[in-house]
Coordinates of C-alpha atoms and ligand atoms in Angstrom, one line a residue:
Chain A
X1 CA -35.4 -41.2 -16.7
X2 CA -34.8 -39.1 -13.5
X3 CA -38.4 -39.8 -12.5
X4 CA -37.9 -43.6 -12.8
X5 CA -34.6 -43.4 -10.9
X6 CA -36.4 -41.6 -8.2
X7 CA -39.2 -44.0 -8.1
X8 CA -36.8 -47.0 -8.0
X9 CA -35.1 -45.5 -4.9
X10 CA -38.4 -44.4 -3.4
X11 CA -39.9 -47.9 -3.6
X12 CA -37.0 -49.3 -1.7
X13 CA -36.3 -46.5 0.8
X14 CA -39.6 -44.6 1.0
X15 CA -37.8 -41.2 0.9
X16 CA -40.8 -39.1 -0.1
X17 CA -42.0 -38.6 3.5
X18 CA -38.5 -37.5 4.6
X19 CA -38.1 -34.6 2.2
X20 CA -41.8 -33.8 2.4
X21 CA -41.3 -33.3 6.1
X22 CA -38.4 -31.0 5.6
X23 CA -39.9 -29.1 2.7
X24 CA -43.6 -28.8 3.6
X25 CA -44.0 -26.0 6.0
X26 CA -46.0 -22.8 5.9
X27 CA -44.4 -19.5 5.3
X28 CA -46.5 -17.1 7.4
X29 CA -47.8 -14.0 5.7
X30 CA -45.9 -11.6 8.0
X31 CA -42.5 -13.0 6.8
X32 CA -43.4 -13.1 3.1
X33 CA -42.1 -10.1 1.2
X34 CA -44.7 -10.7 -1.5
X35 CA -47.3 -9.6 1.1
X36 CA -45.5 -6.9 2.9
X37 CA -42.3 -5.7 1.2
X38 CA -40.8 -4.8 4.5
X39 CA -40.7 -8.5 5.4
X40 CA -37.5 -8.7 3.3
X41 CA -35.7 -8.3 6.6
X42 CA -36.7 -12.0 7.2
X43 CA -34.4 -13.0 4.3
X44 CA -31.2 -12.1 6.0
X45 CA -30.9 -15.4 7.8
X46 CA -31.3 -17.3 4.5
X47 CA -28.8 -14.9 2.8
X48 CA -26.3 -15.5 5.5
X49 CA -26.6 -19.2 4.9
X50 CA -26.3 -18.8 1.2
X51 CA -23.1 -16.9 1.5
X52 CA -21.8 -19.5 4.0
X53 CA -22.5 -22.2 1.4
X54 CA -20.5 -20.1 -1.1
X55 CA -17.6 -19.8 1.4
X56 CA -17.5 -23.5 2.0
X57 CA -17.7 -24.4 -1.7
X58 CA -15.1 -21.8 -2.8
X59 CA -12.9 -22.7 0.2
X60 CA -12.9 -26.3 -0.7
X61 CA -11.8 -25.5 -4.3
X62 CA -9.1 -23.1 -3.1
X63 CA -7.5 -25.9 -1.1
X64 CA -6.8 -27.7 -4.5
X65 CA -4.1 -25.1 -5.1
X66 CA -3.3 -23.6 -1.7
X67 CA -0.3 -24.7 0.3
X68 CA -0.1 -23.9 4.1
X69 CA 3.6 -23.4 4.2
X70 CA 5.5 -20.1 4.8
X71 CA 7.7 -20.5 1.7
X72 CA 4.9 -21.4 -0.7
X73 CA 1.6 -20.1 0.7
X74 CA 1.9 -16.6 -1.0
X75 CA 3.2 -18.1 -4.2
X76 CA 0.3 -20.6 -4.4
X77 CA -2.3 -17.9 -3.8
X78 CA -0.6 -15.7 -6.4
X79 CA -0.6 -18.7 -8.8
X80 CA -4.2 -19.7 -8.2
X81 CA -5.4 -16.1 -8.6
X82 CA -3.4 -15.1 -11.7
X83 CA -2.6 -18.3 -13.6
X84 CA -5.6 -20.6 -13.0
X85 CA -8.7 -20.1 -15.1
X86 CA -11.4 -18.3 -13.1
X87 CA -8.9 -18.0 -10.2
X88 CA -9.8 -14.4 -9.7
X89 CA -13.5 -15.3 -9.4
X90 CA -13.0 -18.3 -7.1
X91 CA -10.7 -16.4 -4.8
X92 CA -12.8 -13.3 -5.2
X93 CA -15.9 -15.1 -4.0
X94 CA -14.1 -16.3 -0.9
X95 CA -12.4 -13.0 -0.3
X96 CA -15.6 -10.8 -0.6
X97 CA -17.9 -13.4 0.7
X98 CA -15.9 -13.5 4.0
X99 CA -16.8 -9.9 4.6
X100 CA -20.3 -10.1 3.2
X101 CA -21.2 -13.1 5.5
X102 CA -20.4 -11.0 8.5
X103 CA -22.5 -8.1 7.2
X104 CA -25.5 -10.5 6.5
X105 CA -25.1 -12.1 9.9
X106 CA -25.2 -8.7 11.5
X107 CA -28.3 -7.7 9.7
X108 CA -29.9 -11.0 10.5
X109 CA -29.1 -10.4 14.2
X110 CA -30.6 -6.9 14.0
X111 CA -33.8 -8.4 12.6
X112 CA -34.0 -11.0 15.4
X113 CA -33.3 -8.3 17.9
X114 CA -35.8 -5.8 16.8
X115 CA -38.6 -8.3 16.2
X116 CA -37.9 -9.6 19.7
X117 CA -37.5 -13.1 18.3
X118 CA -34.9 -14.0 20.9
X119 CA -37.6 -14.2 23.6
X120 CA -39.0 -17.3 25.1
X121 CA -39.1 -20.0 23.9
X122 CA -36.3 -19.1 21.4
X123 CA -33.6 -18.1 23.9
X124 CA -31.4 -21.2 23.0
X125 CA -31.4 -20.2 19.4
X126 CA -30.1 -16.8 20.3
X127 CA -27.3 -18.4 22.2
X128 CA -26.5 -20.8 19.3
X129 CA -26.6 -17.8 17.0
X130 CA -24.0 -16.0 19.2
X131 CA -21.8 -19.1 19.0
X132 CA -22.1 -19.1 15.2
X133 CA -21.1 -15.4 15.3
X134 CA -17.9 -16.2 17.2
X135 CA -17.1 -19.2 15.0
X136 CA -17.5 -16.9 11.9
X137 CA -15.2 -14.3 13.4
X138 CA -12.7 -17.2 14.0
X139 CA -13.0 -18.2 10.4
X140 CA -12.4 -14.7 9.3
X141 CA -9.4 -14.3 11.6
X142 CA -7.7 -17.6 10.7
X143 CA -8.5 -17.3 7.0
X144 CA -6.9 -13.8 6.8
X145 CA -3.5 -15.2 7.7
X146 CA -3.4 -17.8 5.0
X147 CA -2.2 -15.8 2.0
X148 CA 0.9 -15.0 4.1
X149 CA 1.5 -11.5 2.8
X150 CA 2.4 -8.5 5.0
X151 CA -1.2 -7.6 5.6
X152 CA -2.0 -11.1 6.7
X153 CA 1.1 -11.4 8.9
X154 CA 0.7 -8.1 10.7
X155 CA -3.1 -8.5 11.1
X156 CA -2.4 -11.8 12.8
X157 CA 0.3 -10.4 15.0
X158 CA -2.0 -7.6 16.2
X159 CA -4.9 -10.1 16.7
X160 CA -2.7 -12.4 18.7
X161 CA -1.4 -9.5 20.8
X162 CA -5.0 -8.6 21.5
X163 CA -5.7 -12.2 22.6
X164 CA -2.5 -12.1 24.7
X165 CA -3.9 -9.1 26.7
X166 CA -6.5 -11.4 28.3
X167 CA -5.7 -11.5 32.1
X168 CA -3.6 -14.5 33.3
X169 CA -4.5 -16.8 30.4
X170 CA -3.4 -14.4 27.7
X171 CA 0.2 -15.6 27.3
X172 CA -0.9 -19.2 27.0
X173 CA -3.6 -18.4 24.5
X174 CA -1.0 -16.6 22.3
X175 CA 1.4 -19.5 22.4
X176 CA -1.4 -21.9 21.7
X177 CA -2.5 -19.9 18.7
X178 CA 1.0 -19.3 17.4
X179 CA 2.1 -22.8 18.0
X180 CA 5.3 -21.4 19.4
X181 CA 6.8 -18.1 20.4
X182 CA 6.4 -16.2 17.1
X183 CA 4.0 -15.9 14.2
X184 CA 5.6 -18.4 11.8
X185 CA 5.5 -21.7 10.1
X186 CA 3.6 -23.4 12.9
X187 CA 1.1 -20.6 13.1
X188 CA 0.3 -21.0 9.4
X189 CA -0.4 -24.7 9.6
X190 CA -2.4 -24.3 12.8
X191 CA -4.5 -21.5 11.3
X192 CA -5.0 -23.6 8.2
X193 CA -6.2 -26.6 10.2
X194 CA -8.6 -24.4 12.3
X195 CA -9.8 -22.6 9.1
X196 CA -10.6 -25.6 7.0
X197 CA -11.4 -28.4 9.5
X198 CA -12.2 -27.4 13.0
X199 CA -14.1 -24.2 12.6
X200 CA -16.2 -25.3 9.6
X201 CA -17.0 -28.5 11.5
X202 CA -18.2 -26.5 14.5
X203 CA -20.0 -24.2 12.2
X204 CA -22.0 -27.0 10.5
X205 CA -22.9 -28.5 13.8
X206 CA -24.2 -25.2 15.1
X207 CA -26.1 -24.4 11.9
X208 CA -27.7 -27.8 12.2
X209 CA -28.8 -27.0 15.7
X210 CA -30.0 -23.5 14.6
X211 CA -32.1 -24.9 11.8
X212 CA -33.5 -27.8 13.8
X213 CA -34.7 -25.3 16.5
X214 CA -36.3 -23.1 13.8
X215 CA -38.2 -26.0 12.4
X216 CA -39.3 -27.2 15.9
X217 CA -40.4 -23.7 17.1
X218 CA -41.4 -22.0 13.9
X219 CA -40.8 -18.4 12.9
X220 CA -41.8 -16.0 15.6
X221 CA -45.1 -14.2 15.2
X222 CA -45.8 -10.8 13.8
X223 CA -45.1 -7.7 15.8
Chain B
X1 CA -39.3 -42.1 32.8
X2 CA -42.2 -44.4 33.3
X3 CA -40.1 -47.0 35.0
X4 CA -38.9 -44.4 37.5
X5 CA -42.4 -43.5 38.3
X6 CA -43.2 -47.1 38.9
X7 CA -40.3 -47.4 41.3
X8 CA -41.6 -44.5 43.3
X9 CA -45.1 -46.1 43.3
X10 CA -43.5 -49.3 44.6
X11 CA -41.7 -47.5 47.4
X12 CA -44.8 -45.6 48.6
X13 CA -47.4 -48.2 47.7
X14 CA -48.4 -51.5 49.3
X15 CA -46.0 -53.6 47.2
X16 CA -43.3 -55.2 49.4
X17 CA -40.2 -52.9 49.6
X18 CA -37.1 -54.1 47.7
X19 CA -34.3 -54.8 50.1
X20 CA -31.6 -53.3 47.8
X21 CA -31.8 -50.4 45.4
X22 CA -31.9 -52.0 42.0
X23 CA -30.6 -50.5 38.9
X24 CA -33.2 -50.4 36.1
X25 CA -32.4 -52.0 32.8
X26 CA -32.5 -48.5 31.2
X27 CA -30.1 -47.1 33.7
X28 CA -27.7 -50.0 33.2
X29 CA -27.7 -49.6 29.5
X30 CA -27.2 -45.9 29.6
X31 CA -24.3 -46.2 32.0
X32 CA -22.6 -49.0 30.0
X33 CA -23.2 -47.4 26.6
X34 CA -22.4 -44.0 27.9
X35 CA -19.2 -45.3 29.5
X36 CA -18.1 -47.1 26.4
X37 CA -18.9 -44.1 24.2
X38 CA -16.9 -41.8 26.5
X39 CA -14.0 -44.3 26.5
X40 CA -14.1 -44.5 22.7
X41 CA -14.0 -40.8 22.3
X42 CA -11.9 -39.9 25.3
X43 CA -8.9 -42.1 24.8
X44 CA -8.1 -41.0 21.3
X45 CA -8.8 -37.4 22.3
X46 CA -6.1 -37.6 25.1
X47 CA -3.4 -38.1 22.5
X48 CA -4.7 -35.6 20.1
X49 CA -5.2 -32.9 22.7
X50 CA -1.7 -33.4 24.1
X51 CA -0.5 -33.1 20.4
X52 CA -2.4 -29.9 20.0
X53 CA -1.1 -28.1 23.1
X54 CA 2.5 -29.3 22.7
X55 CA 3.8 -25.7 22.0
X56 CA 2.5 -24.7 25.4
X57 CA 4.4 -27.4 27.2
X58 CA 7.7 -27.2 25.3
X59 CA 10.7 -25.8 27.2
X60 CA 11.6 -22.3 26.1
X61 CA 14.9 -22.4 24.3
X62 CA 17.2 -19.7 25.7
X63 CA 18.4 -17.0 23.3
X64 CA 22.1 -17.0 22.5
X65 CA 24.0 -13.8 22.8
X66 CA 25.0 -12.3 19.4
X67 CA 28.0 -10.1 18.8
X68 CA 26.6 -6.8 17.5
X69 CA 29.0 -3.8 17.8
X70 CA 32.4 -2.6 19.1
X71 CA 32.2 -0.7 22.4
X72 CA 34.0 2.2 20.7
X73 CA 31.2 2.6 18.3
X74 CA 28.6 3.3 21.0
X75 CA 27.9 6.9 21.9
X76 CA 25.4 8.8 23.9
X77 CA 23.5 9.3 20.7
X78 CA 21.5 6.2 19.9
X79 CA 22.5 4.4 16.7
X80 CA 20.8 1.5 14.9
X81 CA 22.7 -1.7 14.5
X82 CA 21.6 -4.7 12.4
X83 CA 22.5 -8.2 13.3
X84 CA 21.2 -11.7 12.6
X85 CA 20.0 -14.3 15.0
X86 CA 19.4 -18.0 14.5
X87 CA 15.7 -18.7 14.7
X88 CA 14.1 -22.1 15.0
X89 CA 10.5 -22.2 14.2
X90 CA 9.4 -25.9 14.3
X91 CA 10.9 -27.5 11.2
X92 CA 11.9 -24.1 9.7
X93 CA 15.3 -22.6 10.7
X94 CA 16.3 -19.1 9.5
X95 CA 18.6 -16.2 10.2
X96 CA 16.3 -13.2 10.4
X97 CA 17.8 -9.7 10.7
X98 CA 17.2 -7.9 13.9
X99 CA 17.7 -4.2 14.7
X100 CA 18.6 -2.5 18.0
X101 CA 19.1 1.1 18.9
X102 CA 22.2 1.1 21.1
X103 CA 23.5 4.0 23.2
X104 CA 25.0 4.7 26.6
X105 CA 23.7 6.8 29.4
X106 CA 25.5 9.5 31.3
X107 CA 27.2 6.9 33.6
X108 CA 28.4 5.1 30.5
X109 CA 26.1 2.1 30.8
X110 CA 25.4 0.6 27.4
X111 CA 21.8 -0.3 26.7
X112 CA 19.9 -1.4 23.6
X113 CA 16.3 -0.8 22.7
X114 CA 14.1 -2.8 20.3
X115 CA 12.8 -0.6 17.4
X116 CA 9.3 -2.3 17.5
X117 CA 6.7 0.3 18.4
X118 CA 4.7 -0.7 21.5
X119 CA 1.6 0.7 19.9
X120 CA 1.0 -1.7 17.0
X121 CA 4.4 -2.9 16.0
X122 CA 5.7 -0.5 13.4
X123 CA 9.4 0.5 13.5
X124 CA 10.6 3.6 15.4
X125 CA 13.6 5.8 14.5
X126 CA 15.7 8.1 16.6
X127 CA 15.0 11.7 15.5
X128 CA 12.4 10.3 13.2
X129 CA 10.4 13.5 13.2
X130 CA 11.4 17.1 13.3
X131 CA 8.6 17.7 15.8
X132 CA 10.3 15.5 18.4
X133 CA 14.0 16.1 18.4
X134 CA 16.1 13.8 20.5
X135 CA 13.3 11.2 20.7
X136 CA 12.3 8.0 19.0
X137 CA 9.4 8.5 16.7
X138 CA 7.0 6.0 15.0
X139 CA 5.7 7.1 11.6
X140 CA 2.6 5.0 11.8
X141 CA 0.5 6.8 14.3
X142 CA 3.0 9.2 15.8
X143 CA 4.0 7.5 19.0
X144 CA 7.2 9.0 20.4
X145 CA 9.6 7.9 23.2
X146 CA 12.5 9.3 25.2
X147 CA 16.1 8.0 24.8
X148 CA 15.4 5.5 27.6
X149 CA 12.4 4.3 25.7
X150 CA 9.7 5.9 27.9
X151 CA 6.5 6.2 25.9
X152 CA 5.3 9.9 25.7
X153 CA 2.3 9.4 23.5
X154 CA 0.0 6.8 21.8
X155 CA 2.0 3.8 22.8
X156 CA 0.8 2.1 26.1
X157 CA 4.3 0.9 27.2
X158 CA 8.0 1.8 26.9
X159 CA 10.2 0.3 24.1
X160 CA 11.5 -3.2 24.9
X161 CA 15.1 -3.7 25.9
X162 CA 17.7 -6.3 24.7
X163 CA 19.8 -8.1 27.2
X164 CA 23.3 -6.6 26.9
X165 CA 26.6 -8.2 27.7
X166 CA 30.0 -6.4 27.1
X167 CA 33.0 -8.7 26.6
X168 CA 36.5 -8.0 25.2
X169 CA 35.5 -4.7 23.8
X170 CA 32.4 -6.1 22.0
X171 CA 28.7 -5.5 22.7
X172 CA 26.6 -8.7 22.7
X173 CA 22.8 -8.7 22.6
X174 CA 20.5 -11.4 24.0
X175 CA 16.9 -11.9 24.6
X176 CA 14.3 -9.1 24.4
X177 CA 12.5 -8.2 27.6
X178 CA 10.3 -5.4 29.0
X179 CA 12.0 -2.1 29.6
X180 CA 13.7 -1.8 32.9
X181 CA 15.0 1.8 32.6
X182 CA 11.8 3.7 33.0
Ligands
HEM1 C1 -18.0 -19.2 6.5 C2 -16.8 -19.6 6.4 C3 -15.5 -18.9 5.9 C4 -15.0 -17.7 6.1 C5 -15.7 -16.5 6.8 C6 -13.7 -17.6 5.5 C7 -12.8 -16.5 5.4 C8 -11.6 -16.5 4.8 C9 -10.8 -15.3 4.6 C10 -11.1 -13.9 5.2 C11 -9.7 -15.6 3.9 C12 -8.6 -14.7 3.3 C13 -9.0 -14.4 1.9 C14 -8.1 -13.5 1.2 O1 -7.0 -13.1 1.7 O2 -8.4 -13.0 0.1 C15 -9.8 -17.0 3.6 C16 -8.9 -17.8 2.9 C17 -8.9 -19.1 2.6 N1 -10.0 -20.0 3.0 FE1 -11.7 -19.4 4.0 N2 -13.4 -18.9 5.0 C18 -14.5 -19.7 5.3 C19 -14.6 -21.1 5.0 C20 -13.6 -21.8 4.4 C21 -13.7 -23.3 4.2 C22 -14.8 -24.2 4.6 C23 -12.5 -23.6 3.5 C24 -12.0 -25.0 3.1 C25 -12.5 -26.1 3.2 C26 -11.7 -22.4 3.3 C27 -10.4 -22.4 2.7 C28 -9.7 -21.3 2.6 C29 -8.4 -21.2 1.9 C30 -7.6 -22.4 1.3 C31 -7.9 -19.9 2.0 C32 -6.6 -19.4 1.4 C33 -6.7 -18.8 0.0 C34 -6.8 -17.3 -0.1 O3 -6.4 -16.6 0.8 O4 -7.4 -16.9 -1.0 N3 -12.4 -21.4 3.9 N4 -11.0 -17.5 4.2
FES2 S1 2.4 1.5 15.5 FE1 3.7 3.0 16.2 S2 2.4 4.6 16.6 FE2 1.0 3.0 16.0

């Protein structure tokens, strides 16, 4: 059944070469943990992506219950966690994944650093990687405010104060992030928009560039 | 690319020189398509960007003075007074409770300090610790301040001050600003 559906589509659109081209590539021996166990360090990039996928999926489902409003945000998170079936798990995935994705990204960066993979011709991918790093930090920072509890509120206050200490532009950055003079209703809606639309959009674009360059340039050679 | 090379060849070669610089078909297409594209993205973006930065360009609303305490109540020993202000946060209006430590100096000038610690924003108390008598103390990381609000440890800046107005025997407090006493 599935096979005939596939064939029916393939006859019309010739999709086989497309996915072949994406999927068929050699995994060099020096990055294959089955050959040298220590090559597991080459998995960190993939693991970072795996957790990113979990973040995006669990985040999309969280928005089915979450309300970005200062009166209801906390109540909606409380509700989705304690009253909705598997709420603990879905929110737990997003909550712990947010930290784990940073850990994985850090380990991946260490691997790239110590294998010297940032060197020519892969400089641009290091830069794109750094941009991904900052977008991830942005996702963590904006997501942290959303439950609108005391921890969220004060973490954001401190974070915005740090941003406000930037010479000259600091005050404007703070007002822009807060959407006003205080951390309040308009901060929550802004952070929500950044967290679920702007930053994930930027993240996906950067990941696309990251993976495109990896396919174009291949994995860097053995040490 | 190839076309450009051809043009160079034309200029240096035996072919008769063109009298005016002609635009290649490719250049024309990339300018017109690029221009149209930039227009189609740029015009909608103008409105959206102005929308996003609106808080930066809105006029600051001045803070009204609020009646907080009777002048007789104020002494040289700082006391905490609570009062409410009207706060407008976009579509959300509220009456949050504020606190001020009000005291007078030796000349009798009344001044009011914000209790928000200048380290990371916890709340300070006068005589909050036995180790620092006659000082403001923050329980979070141990910042302490003089009666004028001068930071003696941990905090990088003195306690903020409220604008003070005395009228008909009442103390009114206004906007918060950086400390001017130290
Ligand atoms: C790699 C990307 C992401 C990271 C690092 C991240 C991080 C975070 C963090 C730290 C929180 C606070 C969690 C908590 O307090 O327990 C949070 C909350 C939230 N995030 Fe994300 N997030 C990501 C992607 C997304 C996406 C793509 C969406 C939606 C499309 C989303 C929707 C939400 C929602 C609705 C909340 C509030 C619910 C809650 O606090 O449990 N997130 N995020
Ligand atoms: S917040 Fe007051 S000492 Fe750190």
